[in-house]
Amino acid sequence: MATRLQTGNAALADRTKAAEDEAARVAKVKNQLDRFRAEEFWDRVMQEIAELIAERGSLTPDEILSGLRTWTFRGAALHMESLTAGTLRKKIDVRVTHRRYFEAPLEGRYGRRNA
């Protein structure tokens, strides 16, 4: 009887370990998917900003904020990041560093990078 219980406990421990491993794998994949979705969202925001700058000329982050669509603010909230001038500056500066979409700011105003 004791041997059977020990065998059953060992089998349960193995199943528990396998379930924990699978849960960790699923959590990692979910995290990667969330990161990918956030990157896609912010890239669409940068495209929207680039179009705004193309229409209006060089803009400050505050001026950019006033020209963004409502869905952009809702999308940022869904991605757990508030859409502020500071957040925009940080996101745009990353693109400037990688030479995508925007030129380095002159007097606090971002211009659109020509392809």
mmCIF file of C-alpha atoms in Angstrom:
data_model
loop_
_atom_site.group_PDB
_atom_site.id
_atom_site.type_symbol
_atom_site.label_atom_id
_atom_site.label_comp_id
_atom_site.label_asym_id
_atom_site.label_seq_id
_atom_site.Cartn_x
_atom_site.Cartn_y
_atom_site.Cartn_z
ATOM 1 C CA MET A 1 0.000 0.000 0.000
ATOM 2 C CA ALA A 2 2.784 2.454 0.935
ATOM 3 C CA THR A 3 4.641 1.677 -2.297
ATOM 4 C CA ARG A 4 1.535 2.353 -4.320
ATOM 5 C CA LEU A 5 1.053 5.706 -2.539
ATOM 6 C CA GLN A 6 4.692 6.630 -3.115
ATOM 7 C CA THR A 7 4.357 5.774 -6.800
ATOM 8 C CA GLY A 8 1.165 7.818 -7.044
ATOM 9 C CA ASN A 9 2.816 10.766 -5.285
ATOM 10 C CA ALA A 10 5.804 10.585 -7.619
ATOM 11 C CA ALA A 11 3.476 10.538 -10.645
ATOM 12 C CA LEU A 12 1.570 13.544 -9.276
ATOM 13 C CA ALA A 13 4.841 15.384 -8.654
ATOM 14 C CA ASP A 14 5.900 14.692 -12.250
ATOM 15 C CA ARG A 15 2.565 15.940 -13.589
ATOM 16 C CA THR A 16 2.783 19.039 -11.388
ATOM 17 C CA LYS A 17 6.281 19.792 -12.669
ATOM 18 C CA ALA A 18 5.150 19.318 -16.285
ATOM 19 C CA ALA A 19 2.158 21.631 -15.705
ATOM 20 C CA GLU A 20 4.400 24.279 -14.126
ATOM 21 C CA ASP A 21 6.824 24.044 -17.054
ATOM 22 C CA GLU A 22 3.957 24.418 -19.532
ATOM 23 C CA ALA A 23 2.540 27.397 -17.616
ATOM 24 C CA ALA A 24 5.956 29.072 -17.699
ATOM 25 C CA ARG A 25 6.231 28.449 -21.441
ATOM 26 C CA VAL A 26 2.746 29.863 -22.065
ATOM 27 C CA ALA A 27 3.535 32.939 -19.931
ATOM 28 C CA LYS A 28 6.718 33.533 -21.943
ATOM 29 C CA VAL A 29 4.844 33.284 -25.246
ATOM 30 C CA LYS A 30 2.111 35.618 -23.937
ATOM 31 C CA ASN A 31 4.764 38.132 -22.878
ATOM 32 C CA GLN A 32 6.380 37.981 -26.321
ATOM 33 C CA LEU A 33 2.990 38.463 -27.978
ATOM 34 C CA ASP A 34 2.196 41.454 -25.747
ATOM 35 C CA ARG A 35 5.579 42.991 -26.590
ATOM 36 C CA PHE A 36 4.997 42.423 -30.311
ATOM 37 C CA ARG A 37 1.542 44.036 -30.122
ATOM 38 C CA ALA A 38 2.978 47.037 -28.270
ATOM 39 C CA GLU A 39 5.726 47.449 -30.878
ATOM 40 C CA GLU A 40 3.129 47.290 -33.667
ATOM 41 C CA PHE A 41 0.935 49.831 -31.895
ATOM 42 C CA TRP A 42 3.756 52.315 -31.327
ATOM 43 C CA ASP A 43 4.925 51.940 -34.907
ATOM 44 C CA ARG A 44 1.406 52.872 -36.087
ATOM 45 C CA VAL A 45 1.494 55.876 -33.731
ATOM 46 C CA MET A 46 4.820 56.949 -35.229
ATOM 47 C CA GLN A 47 3.317 56.671 -38.714
ATOM 48 C CA GLU A 48 0.402 58.842 -37.595
ATOM 49 C CA ILE A 49 2.834 61.409 -36.177
ATOM 50 C CA ALA A 50 4.922 61.368 -39.359
ATOM 51 C CA GLU A 51 1.771 62.101 -41.392
ATOM 52 C CA LEU A 52 0.856 64.903 -38.991
ATOM 53 C CA ILE A 53 4.316 66.457 -39.370
ATOM 54 C CA ALA A 54 4.102 66.106 -43.146
ATOM 55 C CA GLU A 55 0.851 68.114 -43.090
ATOM 56 C CA ARG A 56 1.806 70.763 -40.534
ATOM 57 C CA GLY A 57 5.612 70.926 -40.556
ATOM 58 C CA SER A 58 7.933 70.472 -37.570
ATOM 59 C CA LEU A 59 6.086 70.057 -34.263
ATOM 60 C CA THR A 60 6.809 69.896 -30.551
ATOM 61 C CA PRO A 61 5.555 66.891 -28.554
ATOM 62 C CA ASP A 62 2.748 69.041 -27.099
ATOM 63 C CA GLU A 63 1.666 70.099 -30.589
ATOM 64 C CA ILE A 64 1.784 66.481 -31.717
ATOM 65 C CA LEU A 65 -0.433 65.440 -28.790
ATOM 66 C CA SER A 66 -3.110 67.920 -29.787
ATOM 67 C CA GLY A 67 -3.227 66.471 -33.316
ATOM 68 C CA LEU A 68 -3.488 62.770 -32.441
ATOM 69 C CA ARG A 69 -6.705 60.853 -32.883
ATOM 70 C CA THR A 70 -8.800 59.648 -29.937
ATOM 71 C CA TRP A 71 -8.104 55.980 -30.728
ATOM 72 C CA THR A 72 -4.401 56.640 -30.278
ATOM 73 C CA PHE A 73 -4.918 57.741 -26.678
ATOM 74 C CA ARG A 74 -7.176 54.742 -26.016
ATOM 75 C CA GLY A 75 -4.635 52.409 -27.572
ATOM 76 C CA ALA A 76 -1.845 53.785 -25.389
ATOM 77 C CA ALA A 77 -3.996 53.200 -22.299
ATOM 78 C CA LEU A 78 -4.589 49.601 -23.428
ATOM 79 C CA HIS A 79 -0.823 49.180 -23.670
ATOM 80 C CA MET A 80 -0.507 50.470 -20.091
ATOM 81 C CA GLU A 81 1.353 53.614 -21.085
ATOM 82 C CA SER A 82 -0.035 57.095 -20.723
ATOM 83 C CA LEU A 83 0.330 59.272 -23.774
ATOM 84 C CA THR A 84 2.160 62.370 -22.569
ATOM 85 C CA ALA A 85 4.659 64.747 -24.138
ATOM 86 C CA GLY A 86 7.414 62.917 -22.251
ATOM 87 C CA THR A 87 6.314 59.514 -23.541
ATOM 88 C CA LEU A 88 6.143 60.842 -27.096
ATOM 89 C CA ARG A 89 9.572 62.440 -26.798
ATOM 90 C CA LYS A 90 11.039 59.147 -25.587
ATOM 91 C CA LYS A 91 9.373 57.080 -28.336
ATOM 92 C CA ILE A 92 10.291 59.570 -31.075
ATOM 93 C CA ASP A 93 13.897 59.835 -29.847
ATOM 94 C CA VAL A 94 14.251 56.064 -30.244
ATOM 95 C CA ARG A 95 13.195 56.432 -33.881
ATOM 96 C CA VAL A 96 15.598 59.348 -34.341
ATOM 97 C CA THR A 97 18.428 57.181 -32.998
ATOM 98 C CA HIS A 98 17.552 54.418 -35.467
ATOM 99 C CA ARG A 99 17.059 56.941 -38.295
ATOM 100 C CA ARG A 100 13.383 56.078 -38.726
ATOM 101 C CA TYR A 101 10.561 58.537 -39.373
ATOM 102 C CA PHE A 102 12.011 61.633 -37.677
ATOM 103 C CA GLU A 103 14.930 64.021 -37.691
ATOM 104 C CA ALA A 104 16.621 65.098 -34.455
ATOM 105 C CA PRO A 105 14.697 67.975 -32.898
ATOM 106 C CA LEU A 106 15.670 71.550 -33.627
ATOM 107 C CA GLU A 107 14.554 73.918 -30.892
ATOM 108 C CA GLY A 108 12.324 71.154 -29.477
ATOM 109 C CA ARG A 109 10.521 70.568 -32.773
ATOM 110 C CA TYR A 110 10.606 67.236 -34.576
ATOM 111 C CA GLY A 111 10.719 67.090 -38.347
ATOM 112 C CA ARG A 112 9.893 64.222 -40.641
ATOM 113 C CA ARG A 113 12.819 62.238 -41.988
ATOM 114 C CA ASN A 114 12.901 62.000 -45.751
ATOM 115 C CA ALA A 115 13.345 58.464 -47.011
#
